[in-house]
GROMACS .gro file of N, CA, C and O in nm:
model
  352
    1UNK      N    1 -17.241  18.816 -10.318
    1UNK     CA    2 -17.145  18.845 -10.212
    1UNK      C    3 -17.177  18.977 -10.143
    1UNK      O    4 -17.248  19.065 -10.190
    2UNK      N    5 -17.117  18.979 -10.028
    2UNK     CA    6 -17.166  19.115  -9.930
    2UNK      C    7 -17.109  19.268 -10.041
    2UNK      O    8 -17.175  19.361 -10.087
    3UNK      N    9 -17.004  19.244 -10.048
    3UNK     CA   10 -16.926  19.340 -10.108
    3UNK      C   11 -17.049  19.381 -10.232
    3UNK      O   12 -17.061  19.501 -10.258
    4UNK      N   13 -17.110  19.311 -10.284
    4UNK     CA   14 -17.174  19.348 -10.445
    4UNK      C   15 -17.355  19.435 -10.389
    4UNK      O   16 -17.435  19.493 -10.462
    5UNK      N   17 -17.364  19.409 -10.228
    5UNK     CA   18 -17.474  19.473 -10.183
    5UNK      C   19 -17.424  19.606 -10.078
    5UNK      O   20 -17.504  19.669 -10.009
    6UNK      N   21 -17.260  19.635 -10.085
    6UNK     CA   22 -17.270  19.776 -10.057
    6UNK      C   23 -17.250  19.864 -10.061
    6UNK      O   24 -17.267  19.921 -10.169
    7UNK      N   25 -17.205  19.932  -9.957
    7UNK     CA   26 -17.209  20.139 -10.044
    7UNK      C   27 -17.070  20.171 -10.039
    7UNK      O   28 -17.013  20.273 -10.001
    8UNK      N   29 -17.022  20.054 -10.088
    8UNK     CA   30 -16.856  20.072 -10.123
    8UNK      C   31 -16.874  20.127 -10.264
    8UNK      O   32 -16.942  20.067 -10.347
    9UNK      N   33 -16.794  20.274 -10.295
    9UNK     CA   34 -16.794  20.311 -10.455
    9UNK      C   35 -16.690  20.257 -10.526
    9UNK      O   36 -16.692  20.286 -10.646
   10UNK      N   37 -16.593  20.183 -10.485
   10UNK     CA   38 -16.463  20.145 -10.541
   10UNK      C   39 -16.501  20.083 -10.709
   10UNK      O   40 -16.569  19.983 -10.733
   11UNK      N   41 -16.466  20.133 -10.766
   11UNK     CA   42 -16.447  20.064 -10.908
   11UNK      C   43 -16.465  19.888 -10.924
   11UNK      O   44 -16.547  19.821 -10.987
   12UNK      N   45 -16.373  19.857 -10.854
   12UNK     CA   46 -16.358  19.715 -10.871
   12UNK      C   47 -16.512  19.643 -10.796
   12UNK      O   48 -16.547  19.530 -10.831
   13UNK      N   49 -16.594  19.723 -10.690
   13UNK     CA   50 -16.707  19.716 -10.648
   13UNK      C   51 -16.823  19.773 -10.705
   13UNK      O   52 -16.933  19.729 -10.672
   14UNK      N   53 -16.813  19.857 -10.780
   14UNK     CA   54 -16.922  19.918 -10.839
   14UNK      C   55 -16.982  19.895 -10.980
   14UNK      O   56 -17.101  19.896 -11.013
   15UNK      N   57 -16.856  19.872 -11.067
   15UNK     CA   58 -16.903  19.841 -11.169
   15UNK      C   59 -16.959  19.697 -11.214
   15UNK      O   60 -17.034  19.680 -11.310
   16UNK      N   61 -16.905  19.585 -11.122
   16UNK     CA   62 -17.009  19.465 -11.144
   16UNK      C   63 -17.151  19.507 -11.071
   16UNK      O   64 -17.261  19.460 -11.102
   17UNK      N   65 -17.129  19.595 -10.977
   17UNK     CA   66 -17.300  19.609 -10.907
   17UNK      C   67 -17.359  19.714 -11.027
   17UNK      O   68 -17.474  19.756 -11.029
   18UNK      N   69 -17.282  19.739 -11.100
   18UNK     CA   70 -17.434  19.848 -11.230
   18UNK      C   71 -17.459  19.725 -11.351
   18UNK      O   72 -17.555  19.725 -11.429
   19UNK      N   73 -17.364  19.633 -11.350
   19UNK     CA   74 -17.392  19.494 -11.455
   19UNK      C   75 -17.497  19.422 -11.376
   19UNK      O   76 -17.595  19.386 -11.441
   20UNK      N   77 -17.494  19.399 -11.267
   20UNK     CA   78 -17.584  19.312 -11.199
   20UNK      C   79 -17.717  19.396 -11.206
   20UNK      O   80 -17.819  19.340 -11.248
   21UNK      N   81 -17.724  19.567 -11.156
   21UNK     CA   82 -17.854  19.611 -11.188
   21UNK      C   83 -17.875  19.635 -11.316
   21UNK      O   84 -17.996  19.632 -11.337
   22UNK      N   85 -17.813  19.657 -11.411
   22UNK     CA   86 -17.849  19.636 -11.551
   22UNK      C   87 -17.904  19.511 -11.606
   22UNK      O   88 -17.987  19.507 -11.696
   23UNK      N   89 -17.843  19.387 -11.536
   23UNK     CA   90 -17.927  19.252 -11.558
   23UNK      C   91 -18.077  19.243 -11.501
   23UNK      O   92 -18.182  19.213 -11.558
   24UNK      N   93 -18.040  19.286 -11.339
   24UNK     CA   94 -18.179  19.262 -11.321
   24UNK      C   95 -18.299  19.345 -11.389
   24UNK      O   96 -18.413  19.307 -11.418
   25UNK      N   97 -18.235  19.474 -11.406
   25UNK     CA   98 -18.371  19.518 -11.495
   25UNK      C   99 -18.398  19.504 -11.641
   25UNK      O  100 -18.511  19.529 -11.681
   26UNK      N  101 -18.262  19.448 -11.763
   26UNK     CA  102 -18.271  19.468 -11.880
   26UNK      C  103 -18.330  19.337 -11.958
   26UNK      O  104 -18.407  19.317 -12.052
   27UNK      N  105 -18.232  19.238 -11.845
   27UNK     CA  106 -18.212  19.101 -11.878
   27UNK      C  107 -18.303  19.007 -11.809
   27UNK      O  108 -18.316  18.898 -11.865
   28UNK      N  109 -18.379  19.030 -11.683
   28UNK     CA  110 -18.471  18.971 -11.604
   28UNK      C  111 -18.592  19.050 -11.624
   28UNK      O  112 -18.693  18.985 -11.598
   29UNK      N  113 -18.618  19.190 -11.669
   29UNK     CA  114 -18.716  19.257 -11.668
   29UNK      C  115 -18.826  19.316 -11.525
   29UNK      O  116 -18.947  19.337 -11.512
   30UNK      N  117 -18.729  19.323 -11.455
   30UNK     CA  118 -18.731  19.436 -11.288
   30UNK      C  119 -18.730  19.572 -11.342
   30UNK      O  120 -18.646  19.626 -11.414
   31UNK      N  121 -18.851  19.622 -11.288
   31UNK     CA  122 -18.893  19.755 -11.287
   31UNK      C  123 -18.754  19.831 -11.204
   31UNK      O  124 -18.697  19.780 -11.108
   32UNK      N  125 -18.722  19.945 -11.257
   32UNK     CA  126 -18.608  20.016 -11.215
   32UNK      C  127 -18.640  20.054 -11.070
   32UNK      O  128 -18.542  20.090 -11.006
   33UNK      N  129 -18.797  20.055 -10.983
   33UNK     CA  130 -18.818  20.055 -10.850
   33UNK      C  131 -18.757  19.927 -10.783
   33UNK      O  132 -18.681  19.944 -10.688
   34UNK      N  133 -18.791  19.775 -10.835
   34UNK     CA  134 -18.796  19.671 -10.824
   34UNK      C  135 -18.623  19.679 -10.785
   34UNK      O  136 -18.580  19.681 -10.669
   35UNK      N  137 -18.522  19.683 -10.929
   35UNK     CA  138 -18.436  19.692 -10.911
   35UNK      C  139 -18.356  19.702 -10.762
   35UNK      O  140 -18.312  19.606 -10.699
   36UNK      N  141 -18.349  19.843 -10.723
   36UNK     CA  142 -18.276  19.904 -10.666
   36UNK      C  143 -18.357  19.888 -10.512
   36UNK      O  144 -18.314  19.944 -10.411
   37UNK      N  145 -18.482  19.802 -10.514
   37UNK     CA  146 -18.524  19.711 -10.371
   37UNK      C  147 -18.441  19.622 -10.373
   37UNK      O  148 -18.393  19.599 -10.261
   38UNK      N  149 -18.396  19.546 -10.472
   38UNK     CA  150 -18.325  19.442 -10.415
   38UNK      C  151 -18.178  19.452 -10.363
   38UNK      O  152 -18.130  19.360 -10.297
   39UNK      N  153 -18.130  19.528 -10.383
   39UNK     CA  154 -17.990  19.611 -10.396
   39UNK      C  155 -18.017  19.707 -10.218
   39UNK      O  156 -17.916  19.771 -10.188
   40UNK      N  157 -18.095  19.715 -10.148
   40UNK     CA  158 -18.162  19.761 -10.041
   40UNK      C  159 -18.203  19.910 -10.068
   40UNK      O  160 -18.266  19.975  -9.985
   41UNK      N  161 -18.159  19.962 -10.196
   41UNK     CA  162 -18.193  20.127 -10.186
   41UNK      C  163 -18.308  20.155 -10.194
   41UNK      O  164 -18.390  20.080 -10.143
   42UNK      N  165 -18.347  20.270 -10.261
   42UNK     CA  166 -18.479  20.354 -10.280
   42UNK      C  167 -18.527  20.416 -10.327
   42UNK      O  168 -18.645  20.446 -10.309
   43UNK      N  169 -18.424  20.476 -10.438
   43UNK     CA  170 -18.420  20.545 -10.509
   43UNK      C  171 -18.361  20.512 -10.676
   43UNK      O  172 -18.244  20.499 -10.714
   44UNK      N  173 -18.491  20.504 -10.757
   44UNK     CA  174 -18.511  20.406 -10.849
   44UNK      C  175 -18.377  20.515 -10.966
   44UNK      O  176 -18.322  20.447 -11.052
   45UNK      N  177 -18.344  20.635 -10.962
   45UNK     CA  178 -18.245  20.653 -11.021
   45UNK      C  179 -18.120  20.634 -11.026
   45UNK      O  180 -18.042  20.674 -11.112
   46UNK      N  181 -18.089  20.544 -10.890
   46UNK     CA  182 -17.952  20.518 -10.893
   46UNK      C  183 -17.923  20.359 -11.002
   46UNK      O  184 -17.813  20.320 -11.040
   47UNK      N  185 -18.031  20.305 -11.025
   47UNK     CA  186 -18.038  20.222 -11.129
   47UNK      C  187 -18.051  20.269 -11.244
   47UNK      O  188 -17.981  20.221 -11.333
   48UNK      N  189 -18.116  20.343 -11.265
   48UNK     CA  190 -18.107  20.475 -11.377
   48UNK      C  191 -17.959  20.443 -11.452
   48UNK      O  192 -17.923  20.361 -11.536
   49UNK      N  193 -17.899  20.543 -11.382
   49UNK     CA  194 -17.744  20.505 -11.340
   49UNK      C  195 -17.643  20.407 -11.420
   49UNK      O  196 -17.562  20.402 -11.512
   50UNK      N  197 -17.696  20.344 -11.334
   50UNK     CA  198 -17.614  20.184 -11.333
   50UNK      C  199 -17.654  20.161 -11.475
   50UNK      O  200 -17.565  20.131 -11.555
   51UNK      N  201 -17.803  20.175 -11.523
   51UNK     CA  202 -17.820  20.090 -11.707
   51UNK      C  203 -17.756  20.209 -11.788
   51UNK      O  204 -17.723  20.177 -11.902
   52UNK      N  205 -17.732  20.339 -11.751
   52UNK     CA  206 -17.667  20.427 -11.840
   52UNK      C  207 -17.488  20.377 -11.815
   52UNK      O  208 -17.434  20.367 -11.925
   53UNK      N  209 -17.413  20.353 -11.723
   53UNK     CA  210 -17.305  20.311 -11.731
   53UNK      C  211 -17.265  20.194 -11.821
   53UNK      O  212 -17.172  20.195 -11.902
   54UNK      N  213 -17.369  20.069 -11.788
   54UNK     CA  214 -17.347  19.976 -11.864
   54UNK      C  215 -17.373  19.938 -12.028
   54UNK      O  216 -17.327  19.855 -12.106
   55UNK      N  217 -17.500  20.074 -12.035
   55UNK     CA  218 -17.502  20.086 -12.182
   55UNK      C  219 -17.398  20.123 -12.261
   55UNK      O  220 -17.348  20.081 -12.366
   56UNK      N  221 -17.375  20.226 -12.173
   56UNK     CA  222 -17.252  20.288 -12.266
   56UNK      C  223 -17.122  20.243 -12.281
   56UNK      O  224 -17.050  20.279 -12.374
   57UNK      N  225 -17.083  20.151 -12.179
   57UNK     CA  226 -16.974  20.057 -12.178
   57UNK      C  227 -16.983  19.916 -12.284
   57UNK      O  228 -16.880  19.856 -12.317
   58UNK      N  229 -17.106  19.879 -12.325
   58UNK     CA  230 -17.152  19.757 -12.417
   58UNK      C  231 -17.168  19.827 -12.597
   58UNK      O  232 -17.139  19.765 -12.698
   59UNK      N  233 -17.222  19.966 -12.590
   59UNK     CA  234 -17.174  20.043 -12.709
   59UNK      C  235 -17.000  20.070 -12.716
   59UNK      O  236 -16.958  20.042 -12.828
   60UNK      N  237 -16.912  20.109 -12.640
   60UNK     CA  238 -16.798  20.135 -12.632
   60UNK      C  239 -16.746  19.947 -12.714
   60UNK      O  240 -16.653  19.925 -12.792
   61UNK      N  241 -16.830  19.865 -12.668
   61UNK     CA  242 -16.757  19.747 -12.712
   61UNK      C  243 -16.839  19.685 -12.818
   61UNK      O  244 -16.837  19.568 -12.858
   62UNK      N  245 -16.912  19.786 -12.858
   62UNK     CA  246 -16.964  19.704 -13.010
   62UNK      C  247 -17.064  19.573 -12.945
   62UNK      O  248 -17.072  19.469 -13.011
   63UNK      N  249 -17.124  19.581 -12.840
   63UNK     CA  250 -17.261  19.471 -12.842
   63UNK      C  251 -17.379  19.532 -12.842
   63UNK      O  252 -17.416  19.647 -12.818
   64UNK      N  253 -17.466  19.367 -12.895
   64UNK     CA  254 -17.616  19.496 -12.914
   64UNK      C  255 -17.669  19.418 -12.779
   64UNK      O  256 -17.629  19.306 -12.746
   65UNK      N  257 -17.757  19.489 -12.714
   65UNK     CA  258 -17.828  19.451 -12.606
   65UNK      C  259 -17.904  19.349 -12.590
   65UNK      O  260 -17.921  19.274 -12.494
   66UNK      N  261 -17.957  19.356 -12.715
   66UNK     CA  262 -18.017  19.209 -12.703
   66UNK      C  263 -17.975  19.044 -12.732
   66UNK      O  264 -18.054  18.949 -12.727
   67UNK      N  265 -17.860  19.039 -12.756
   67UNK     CA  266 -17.754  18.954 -12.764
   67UNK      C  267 -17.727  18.899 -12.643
   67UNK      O  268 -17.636  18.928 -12.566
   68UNK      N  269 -17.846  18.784 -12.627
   68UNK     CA  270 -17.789  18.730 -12.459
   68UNK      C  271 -17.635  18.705 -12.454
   68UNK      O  272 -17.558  18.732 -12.361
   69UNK      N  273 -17.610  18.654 -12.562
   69UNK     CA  274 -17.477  18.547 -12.545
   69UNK      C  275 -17.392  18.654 -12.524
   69UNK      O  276 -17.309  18.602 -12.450
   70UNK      N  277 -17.360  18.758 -12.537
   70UNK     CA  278 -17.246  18.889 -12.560
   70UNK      C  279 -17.270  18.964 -12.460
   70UNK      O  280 -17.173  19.015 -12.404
   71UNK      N  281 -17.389  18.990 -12.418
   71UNK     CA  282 -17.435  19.016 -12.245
   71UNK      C  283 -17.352  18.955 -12.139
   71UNK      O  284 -17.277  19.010 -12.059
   72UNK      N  285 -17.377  18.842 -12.153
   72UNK     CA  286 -17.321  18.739 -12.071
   72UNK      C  287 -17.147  18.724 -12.055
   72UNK      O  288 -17.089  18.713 -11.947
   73UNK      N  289 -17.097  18.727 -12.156
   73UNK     CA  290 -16.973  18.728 -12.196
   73UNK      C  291 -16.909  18.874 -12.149
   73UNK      O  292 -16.798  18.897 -12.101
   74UNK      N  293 -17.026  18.971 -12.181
   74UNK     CA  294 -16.941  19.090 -12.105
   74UNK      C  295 -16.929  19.099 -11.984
   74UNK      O  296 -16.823  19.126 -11.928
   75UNK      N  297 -17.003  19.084 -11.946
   75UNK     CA  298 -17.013  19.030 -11.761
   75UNK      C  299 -16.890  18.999 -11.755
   75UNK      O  300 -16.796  19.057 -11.701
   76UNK      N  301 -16.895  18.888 -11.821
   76UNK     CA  302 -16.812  18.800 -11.708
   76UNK      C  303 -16.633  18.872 -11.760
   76UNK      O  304 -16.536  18.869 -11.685
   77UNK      N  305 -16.632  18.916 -11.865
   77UNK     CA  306 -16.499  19.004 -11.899
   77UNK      C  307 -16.491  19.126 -11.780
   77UNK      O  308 -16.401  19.125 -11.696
   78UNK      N  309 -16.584  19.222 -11.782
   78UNK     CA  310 -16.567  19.284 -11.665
   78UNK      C  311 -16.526  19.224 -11.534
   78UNK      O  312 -16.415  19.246 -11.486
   79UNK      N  313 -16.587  19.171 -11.493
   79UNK     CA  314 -16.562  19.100 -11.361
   79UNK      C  315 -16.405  18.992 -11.340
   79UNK      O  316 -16.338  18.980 -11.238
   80UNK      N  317 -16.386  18.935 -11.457
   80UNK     CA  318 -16.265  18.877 -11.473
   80UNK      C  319 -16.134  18.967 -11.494
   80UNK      O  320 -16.019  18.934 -11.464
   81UNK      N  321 -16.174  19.087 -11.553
   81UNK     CA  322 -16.071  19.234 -11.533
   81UNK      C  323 -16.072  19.303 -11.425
   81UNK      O  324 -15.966  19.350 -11.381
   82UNK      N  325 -16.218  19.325 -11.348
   82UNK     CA  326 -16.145  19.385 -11.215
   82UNK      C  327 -16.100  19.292 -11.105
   82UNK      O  328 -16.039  19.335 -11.007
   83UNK      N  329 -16.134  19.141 -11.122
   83UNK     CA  330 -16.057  19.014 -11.013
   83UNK      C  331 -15.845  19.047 -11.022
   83UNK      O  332 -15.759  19.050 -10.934
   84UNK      N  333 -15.836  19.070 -11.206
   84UNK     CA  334 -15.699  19.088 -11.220
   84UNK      C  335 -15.650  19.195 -11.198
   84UNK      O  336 -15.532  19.229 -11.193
   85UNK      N  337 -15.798  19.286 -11.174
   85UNK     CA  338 -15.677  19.404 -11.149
   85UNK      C  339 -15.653  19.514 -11.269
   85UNK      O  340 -15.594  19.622 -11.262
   86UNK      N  341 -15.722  19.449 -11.383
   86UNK     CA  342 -15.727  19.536 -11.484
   86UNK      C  343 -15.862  19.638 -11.494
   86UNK      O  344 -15.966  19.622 -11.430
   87UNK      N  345 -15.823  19.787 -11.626
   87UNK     CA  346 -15.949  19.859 -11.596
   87UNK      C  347 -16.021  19.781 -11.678
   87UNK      O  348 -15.958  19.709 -11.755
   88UNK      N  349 -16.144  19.777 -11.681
   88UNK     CA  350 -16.258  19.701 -11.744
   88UNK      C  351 -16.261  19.798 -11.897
   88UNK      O  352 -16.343  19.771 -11.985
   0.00000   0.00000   0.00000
């Protein structure tokens, strides 16, 4: 969706866009340059970023990273908490 490619910082916008660049680089294996081309930026630390937010939010909840299935599941908990309105 448009909203998930822009330079809106809103919470409810930002934090599925650091899950989505945390997928593409952790879970698809996109170079952190790669990354943040597809996202239109340029600067490969703002993905940086984004996998330090989401790490530390997947430690906060007790998953290990390499756990597709719990990856996946967190996703979609985040994103189903900021649709309701809740904090993630």
């Amino acid at each position: 969706p448009d909203w998930l490619m822009s330079d809106r910082r809103t919470r409810r916008c930002s934090l599925p866009r650091h899950v989505a660049v945390w997928l593409l680089s952790n879970a698809i294996g996109l170079s952190l340059p790669q990354t943040v081309r597809a996202f239109g930026r340029r600067d490969h630390t703002t993905a940086h970023h984004s996998c330090r937010i989401v790490d530390a939010a997947m430690a906060r909840a007790g998953i290990v990273a390499h756990d597709d299935v719990e990856i996946v599941d967190f996703a979609r908990d985040v994103i189903a908490a900021l649709r309701e309105g809740r904090a993630a």
